[in-house]
mmCIF file of C-alpha atoms in Angstrom:
data_model
loop_
_atom_site.group_PDB
_atom_site.id
_atom_site.type_symbol
_atom_site.label_atom_id
_atom_site.label_comp_id
_atom_site.label_asym_id
_atom_site.label_seq_id
_atom_site.Cartn_x
_atom_site.Cartn_y
_atom_site.Cartn_z
ATOM 1 C CA MET A 1 53.251 40.351 -29.442
ATOM 2 C CA ALA A 2 52.018 40.865 -33.226
ATOM 3 C CA ASP A 3 54.274 42.550 -35.884
ATOM 4 C CA THR A 4 51.899 44.996 -36.629
ATOM 5 C CA VAL A 5 49.122 46.234 -34.208
ATOM 6 C CA VAL A 6 45.911 47.889 -36.052
ATOM 7 C CA ASP A 7 44.114 50.374 -33.844
ATOM 8 C CA ALA A 8 40.418 50.024 -35.369
ATOM 9 C CA ARG A 9 38.773 51.094 -31.922
ATOM 10 C CA GLY A 10 35.680 53.007 -32.307
ATOM 11 C CA LEU A 11 35.451 52.370 -36.343
ATOM 12 C CA GLN A 12 32.307 50.410 -37.569
ATOM 13 C CA CYS A 13 31.966 48.139 -40.497
ATOM 14 C CA PRO A 14 33.652 47.938 -42.506
ATOM 15 C CA MET A 15 36.715 49.874 -41.510
ATOM 16 C CA PRO A 16 38.056 47.256 -39.336
ATOM 17 C CA ILE A 17 38.005 44.616 -42.344
ATOM 18 C CA ILE A 18 39.148 47.508 -44.586
ATOM 19 C CA LYS A 19 42.447 48.415 -42.312
ATOM 20 C CA LEU A 20 43.135 44.627 -41.503
ATOM 21 C CA SER A 21 43.378 44.087 -45.224
ATOM 22 C CA GLN A 22 45.780 46.788 -45.936
ATOM 23 C CA ALA A 23 47.960 45.994 -43.166
ATOM 24 C CA ILE A 24 48.136 42.053 -44.045
ATOM 25 C CA MET A 25 48.722 43.376 -47.494
ATOM 26 C CA ALA A 26 51.584 45.378 -46.134
ATOM 27 C CA ALA A 27 53.173 42.439 -44.268
ATOM 28 C CA SER A 28 55.456 39.903 -45.256
ATOM 29 C CA PRO A 29 54.501 36.130 -45.364
ATOM 30 C CA GLY A 30 54.834 34.847 -41.821
ATOM 31 C CA GLN A 31 54.563 38.119 -40.087
ATOM 32 C CA THR A 32 51.468 38.919 -37.855
ATOM 33 C CA VAL A 33 48.713 41.495 -37.341
ATOM 34 C CA GLU A 34 47.047 42.094 -34.162
ATOM 35 C CA LEU A 35 43.573 43.560 -34.753
ATOM 36 C CA ILE A 36 42.101 45.646 -32.360
ATOM 37 C CA SER A 37 38.361 46.595 -32.935
ATOM 38 C CA THR A 38 35.169 47.298 -30.753
ATOM 39 C CA ASP A 39 32.787 46.686 -33.674
ATOM 40 C CA LYS A 40 30.808 43.454 -32.461
ATOM 41 C CA GLY A 41 30.603 42.497 -36.553
ATOM 42 C CA SER A 42 34.307 42.012 -36.110
ATOM 43 C CA CYS A 43 33.750 38.987 -34.391
ATOM 44 C CA THR A 44 32.047 37.353 -37.294
ATOM 45 C CA ASP A 45 33.721 39.353 -40.067
ATOM 46 C CA VAL A 46 37.102 38.894 -39.404
ATOM 47 C CA PRO A 47 37.619 34.926 -39.071
ATOM 48 C CA ALA A 48 35.362 35.026 -42.260
ATOM 49 C CA TRP A 49 37.778 37.124 -44.201
ATOM 50 C CA ALA A 50 40.874 35.336 -42.685
ATOM 51 C CA ALA A 51 39.267 31.945 -43.751
ATOM 52 C CA ASP A 52 38.646 32.826 -47.022
ATOM 53 C CA MET A 53 41.899 34.539 -47.976
ATOM 54 C CA GLY A 54 43.718 31.897 -46.449
ATOM 55 C CA HIS A 55 45.324 33.617 -43.671
ATOM 56 C CA PRO A 56 45.702 31.661 -40.439
ATOM 57 C CA LEU A 57 43.616 33.434 -37.271
ATOM 58 C CA LYS A 58 46.145 32.585 -34.560
ATOM 59 C CA GLU A 59 44.384 33.806 -31.705
ATOM 60 C CA GLN A 60 41.121 35.570 -30.786
ATOM 61 C CA PHE A 61 40.583 37.178 -27.650
ATOM 62 C CA GLU A 62 37.998 40.034 -26.001
ATOM 63 C CA VAL A 63 39.444 42.060 -22.810
ATOM 64 C CA ASP A 64 37.451 44.587 -21.462
ATOM 65 C CA GLY A 65 34.726 44.878 -24.508
ATOM 66 C CA GLU A 66 37.299 44.789 -27.221
ATOM 67 C CA PHE A 67 37.897 42.207 -29.498
ATOM 68 C CA HIS A 68 41.468 41.356 -30.414
ATOM 69 C CA PHE A 69 42.872 38.861 -33.447
ATOM 70 C CA ILE A 70 46.024 37.674 -34.299
ATOM 71 C CA ILE A 71 46.181 36.937 -38.129
ATOM 72 C CA GLU A 72 49.420 35.855 -39.763
ATOM 73 C CA ARG A 73 50.266 36.843 -43.280
ATOM 74 C CA ALA A 74 50.057 33.800 -45.496
ATOM 75 C CA MET B 1 37.325 60.794 -39.378
ATOM 76 C CA THR B 2 40.375 60.847 -41.698
ATOM 77 C CA MET B 3 41.153 58.320 -44.280
ATOM 78 C CA PRO B 4 43.472 55.274 -43.715
ATOM 79 C CA ASP B 5 46.912 55.385 -45.779
ATOM 80 C CA LEU B 6 46.794 52.864 -48.549
ATOM 81 C CA ALA B 7 49.282 49.877 -48.059
ATOM 82 C CA PRO B 8 52.027 50.264 -50.310
ATOM 83 C CA VAL B 9 51.366 47.745 -53.219
ATOM 84 C CA GLU B 10 54.363 44.991 -53.467
ATOM 85 C CA GLU B 11 56.320 45.353 -56.997
ATOM 86 C CA PRO B 12 55.712 41.832 -58.513
ATOM 87 C CA THR B 13 59.065 40.089 -58.196
ATOM 88 C CA SER B 14 58.822 37.260 -60.876
ATOM 89 C CA THR B 15 57.776 37.038 -64.262
ATOM 90 C CA GLU B 16 54.976 34.557 -63.287
ATOM 91 C CA PRO B 17 51.261 35.801 -64.654
ATOM 92 C CA GLU B 18 49.171 37.037 -61.707
ATOM 93 C CA PRO B 19 46.687 34.528 -60.533
ATOM 94 C CA GLU B 20 42.994 35.791 -62.192
ATOM 95 C CA ARG B 21 41.599 37.758 -59.534
ATOM 96 C CA GLU B 22 37.731 37.026 -58.613
ATOM 97 C CA LYS B 23 35.341 39.385 -59.951
ATOM 98 C CA MET B 24 32.268 41.662 -58.185
ATOM 99 C CA VAL B 25 29.905 43.973 -60.070
ATOM 100 C CA LEU B 26 27.696 46.290 -58.332
ATOM 101 C CA ILE B 27 24.907 48.048 -60.126
ATOM 102 C CA ALA B 28 23.845 51.474 -58.487
ATOM 103 C CA ALA B 29 20.941 52.340 -60.114
ATOM 104 C CA SER B 30 19.705 54.352 -57.025
ATOM 105 C CA GLY B 31 20.851 58.127 -56.014
ATOM 106 C CA ASP B 32 19.335 57.244 -52.273
ATOM 107 C CA LEU B 33 21.600 57.857 -49.363
ATOM 108 C CA ASP B 34 20.284 54.701 -47.987
ATOM 109 C CA LYS B 35 21.498 52.603 -51.177
ATOM 110 C CA ALA B 36 24.397 54.456 -51.902
ATOM 111 C CA TRP B 37 25.755 53.686 -48.392
ATOM 112 C CA PRO B 38 25.936 49.953 -48.691
ATOM 113 C CA VAL B 39 26.742 49.937 -52.416
ATOM 114 C CA LEU B 40 30.020 51.414 -51.138
ATOM 115 C CA ILE B 41 30.390 49.265 -48.188
ATOM 116 C CA LEU B 42 30.283 46.368 -50.195
ATOM 117 C CA ALA B 43 32.804 47.596 -52.877
ATOM 118 C CA THR B 44 35.304 48.406 -50.363
ATOM 119 C CA THR B 45 34.952 45.383 -48.533
ATOM 120 C CA GLY B 46 34.990 43.554 -51.691
ATOM 121 C CA ALA B 47 38.390 45.016 -52.454
ATOM 122 C CA ALA B 48 39.607 43.863 -49.173
ATOM 123 C CA TYR B 49 38.825 40.392 -50.008
ATOM 124 C CA GLY B 50 41.260 41.130 -53.041
ATOM 125 C CA MET B 51 38.641 41.065 -55.786
ATOM 126 C CA ASP B 52 38.606 42.985 -58.694
ATOM 127 C CA VAL B 53 35.389 45.154 -57.934
ATOM 128 C CA THR B 54 33.194 47.649 -60.477
ATOM 129 C CA VAL B 55 30.369 49.602 -59.543
ATOM 130 C CA PHE B 56 28.268 50.517 -62.670
ATOM 131 C CA PHE B 57 26.499 53.748 -61.801
ATOM 132 C CA THR B 58 23.412 53.916 -63.984
ATOM 133 C CA PHE B 59 19.859 56.487 -64.010
ATOM 134 C CA TRP B 60 19.704 58.314 -60.566
ATOM 135 C CA GLY B 61 23.001 56.179 -59.306
ATOM 136 C CA LEU B 62 24.684 58.436 -61.631
ATOM 137 C CA ALA B 63 24.208 61.497 -58.642
ATOM 138 C CA ILE B 64 26.837 60.383 -56.411
ATOM 139 C CA LEU B 65 29.211 60.588 -59.218
ATOM 140 C CA LYS B 66 28.287 64.483 -59.764
ATOM 141 C CA ARG B 67 30.919 67.067 -58.894
ATOM 142 C CA PRO B 68 29.947 69.737 -56.041
ATOM 143 C CA ASP B 69 30.459 72.270 -58.647
ATOM 144 C CA ALA B 70 28.755 70.567 -61.634
ATOM 145 C CA GLY B 71 25.596 73.373 -61.722
ATOM 146 C CA ILE B 72 22.993 73.289 -63.953
ATOM 147 C CA SER B 73 23.828 70.689 -66.977
ATOM 148 C CA GLY B 74 22.203 69.468 -70.373
ATOM 149 C CA ASP B 75 21.080 71.429 -73.251
ATOM 150 C CA ASP B 76 17.305 70.349 -72.988
ATOM 151 C CA TRP B 77 15.223 72.673 -70.760
ATOM 152 C CA ARG B 78 13.596 69.059 -69.026
ATOM 153 C CA GLN B 79 17.493 67.880 -68.229
ATOM 154 C CA LYS B 80 18.271 71.646 -66.924
ATOM 155 C CA LEU B 81 15.329 71.129 -64.493
ATOM 156 C CA LEU B 82 16.538 67.614 -63.652
ATOM 157 C CA SER B 83 19.753 69.169 -62.793
ATOM 158 C CA VAL B 84 18.557 71.859 -60.615
ATOM 159 C CA PHE B 85 16.581 69.128 -58.815
ATOM 160 C CA ASN B 86 18.753 66.300 -58.481
ATOM 161 C CA ARG B 87 22.033 67.850 -57.601
ATOM 162 C CA GLY B 88 23.990 65.036 -56.502
ATOM 163 C CA THR B 89 26.896 64.580 -54.855
ATOM 164 C CA PRO B 90 27.315 62.393 -51.767
ATOM 165 C CA GLU B 91 26.276 65.302 -49.633
ATOM 166 C CA ASN B 92 23.052 65.980 -51.402
ATOM 167 C CA LEU B 93 21.838 62.658 -51.241
ATOM 168 C CA GLY B 94 18.196 62.185 -49.583
ATOM 169 C CA LEU B 95 17.021 58.865 -47.606
ATOM 170 C CA SER B 96 14.441 56.299 -49.696
ATOM 171 C CA LYS B 97 12.284 56.687 -46.530
ATOM 172 C CA LEU B 98 11.857 59.378 -43.724
ATOM 173 C CA ASN B 99 13.423 62.052 -45.861
ATOM 174 C CA PHE B 100 11.433 64.886 -44.571
ATOM 175 C CA ALA B 101 12.850 67.766 -46.862
ATOM 176 C CA GLY B 102 16.403 66.659 -45.962
ATOM 177 C CA LEU B 103 16.027 66.457 -42.178
ATOM 178 C CA GLY B 104 16.368 62.921 -42.324
ATOM 179 C CA PRO B 105 19.469 62.534 -44.045
ATOM 180 C CA LYS B 106 20.659 65.037 -41.806
ATOM 181 C CA MET B 107 19.829 63.373 -38.584
ATOM 182 C CA MET B 108 21.330 59.893 -40.389
ATOM 183 C CA LYS B 109 24.822 61.518 -41.149
ATOM 184 C CA ASP B 110 24.630 62.760 -37.456
ATOM 185 C CA LEU B 111 24.312 59.451 -36.249
ATOM 186 C CA ALA B 112 27.071 58.303 -38.741
ATOM 187 C CA ASP B 113 29.440 60.699 -37.149
ATOM 188 C CA LYS B 114 28.644 59.962 -33.696
ATOM 189 C CA HIS B 115 28.833 55.896 -34.057
ATOM 190 C CA ARG B 116 32.138 56.732 -36.675
ATOM 191 C CA VAL B 117 30.627 54.927 -39.635
ATOM 192 C CA ALA B 118 32.512 56.215 -42.544
ATOM 193 C CA SER B 119 30.395 58.629 -44.756
ATOM 194 C CA VAL B 120 29.426 57.934 -48.569
ATOM 195 C CA GLN B 121 31.975 60.676 -49.609
ATOM 196 C CA GLU B 122 34.890 59.134 -47.806
ATOM 197 C CA LEU B 123 33.870 55.389 -48.638
ATOM 198 C CA LEU B 124 33.706 56.840 -52.043
ATOM 199 C CA GLU B 125 37.221 58.132 -52.280
ATOM 200 C CA LEU B 126 38.451 54.529 -50.472
ATOM 201 C CA ALA B 127 37.110 52.605 -52.890
ATOM 202 C CA GLN B 128 38.951 54.942 -55.390
ATOM 203 C CA GLN B 129 42.182 54.356 -53.430
ATOM 204 C CA MET B 130 41.448 50.734 -53.265
ATOM 205 C CA GLY B 131 41.195 50.127 -57.000
ATOM 206 C CA VAL B 132 37.641 49.702 -57.460
ATOM 207 C CA LYS B 133 36.804 50.585 -60.727
ATOM 208 C CA LEU B 134 33.759 53.292 -60.852
ATOM 209 C CA TRP B 135 31.989 53.116 -63.912
ATOM 210 C CA PRO B 136 29.018 56.025 -65.418
ATOM 211 C CA CYS B 137 26.654 54.605 -67.774
ATOM 212 C CA GLN B 138 26.922 56.192 -70.841
ATOM 213 C CA MET B 139 23.113 56.330 -71.820
ATOM 214 C CA THR B 140 22.026 57.577 -68.729
ATOM 215 C CA MET B 141 24.595 60.565 -68.986
ATOM 216 C CA ASP B 142 23.286 61.678 -72.508
ATOM 217 C CA LEU B 143 19.272 61.036 -71.316
ATOM 218 C CA MET B 144 20.014 63.419 -68.236
ATOM 219 C CA GLY B 145 22.332 65.666 -70.160
ATOM 220 C CA LEU B 146 25.376 64.768 -67.998
ATOM 221 C CA SER B 147 28.683 65.480 -69.610
ATOM 222 C CA ARG B 148 32.027 63.626 -68.250
ATOM 223 C CA ASP B 149 33.207 67.026 -66.934
ATOM 224 C CA ASP B 150 30.054 66.861 -64.509
ATOM 225 C CA LEU B 151 31.390 63.839 -62.693
ATOM 226 C CA ILE B 152 34.642 63.682 -60.278
ATOM 227 C CA ASP B 153 37.892 62.593 -61.378
ATOM 228 C CA GLY B 154 39.509 59.324 -61.655
ATOM 229 C CA LEU B 155 35.951 57.425 -63.138
ATOM 230 C CA ALA B 156 36.600 54.619 -65.750
ATOM 231 C CA ASP B 157 35.258 55.719 -69.450
ATOM 232 C CA PRO B 158 31.465 55.658 -69.587
ATOM 233 C CA ALA B 159 30.163 52.580 -70.829
ATOM 234 C CA GLY B 160 27.037 50.728 -71.419
ATOM 235 C CA ALA B 161 24.622 47.474 -70.449
ATOM 236 C CA GLY B 162 26.795 45.573 -72.877
ATOM 237 C CA ALA B 163 30.021 45.929 -71.019
ATOM 238 C CA ALA B 164 28.219 45.620 -67.782
ATOM 239 C CA ILE B 165 26.985 41.921 -68.937
ATOM 240 C CA ALA B 166 30.493 41.272 -70.034
ATOM 241 C CA GLU B 167 31.753 41.786 -66.738
ATOM 242 C CA MET B 168 28.753 40.149 -64.856
ATOM 243 C CA LYS B 169 29.449 36.938 -66.622
ATOM 244 C CA GLN B 170 32.826 36.587 -65.511
ATOM 245 C CA ALA B 171 31.988 37.881 -61.661
ATOM 246 C CA SER B 172 30.945 35.559 -58.701
ATOM 247 C CA ILE B 173 29.037 38.314 -57.127
ATOM 248 C CA SER B 174 26.814 40.836 -58.981
ATOM 249 C CA LEU B 175 24.231 42.743 -57.058
ATOM 250 C CA PHE B 176 21.870 45.576 -58.857
ATOM 251 C CA VAL B 177 20.858 47.953 -55.710
#
């Protein structure tokens, strides 16, 4: 279970990334944030953002058409 | 939709200088809804990447920054006429194609609402919250008879091409939209 959950279901680009970035900024190093999104673009956007920002993407999975990403604050 | 709350800004805990942030510069020269939208999507996403983002608004792009109550502006009759036919504000922007006297943008905004795409107005406010610098172009303000009072609050001081080039020279991303 992640320390923070960001529910971005129903929101479109760029809002999932915006909300994720705000949650990561608010987290302490080592804490995890789980993003839940229904925007298919998140599947490419979130890994790209996490890699560029240097925050490890620990897990990525899909449940019933919802995309989950667990990211650790570097 | 409601605007997300901004994450609290962390206070620097040491005296070390902050690492230089990468810069992104966008030139918003169009007052079309279908150009203003991607400009603000890229600006807010750039800010989400921790970039130092500046949007320079020039020519028709200034319409995006107009206040809803700006009214008729300018001294010259041509400037006044322009302010009547180019009312501006994110609410009144038209589409570059299929505008159909305002029916096109109405349909586009209804669709965006249905699909929960953030509006230009929401993205503009979000950009300001995220620290995106919004620069109106002084020369086009003068040309069109717009004063600082005709534009929304929270903008950087009007600047010119020289300042824009100085920013772009240091930026890793510069786009003219």
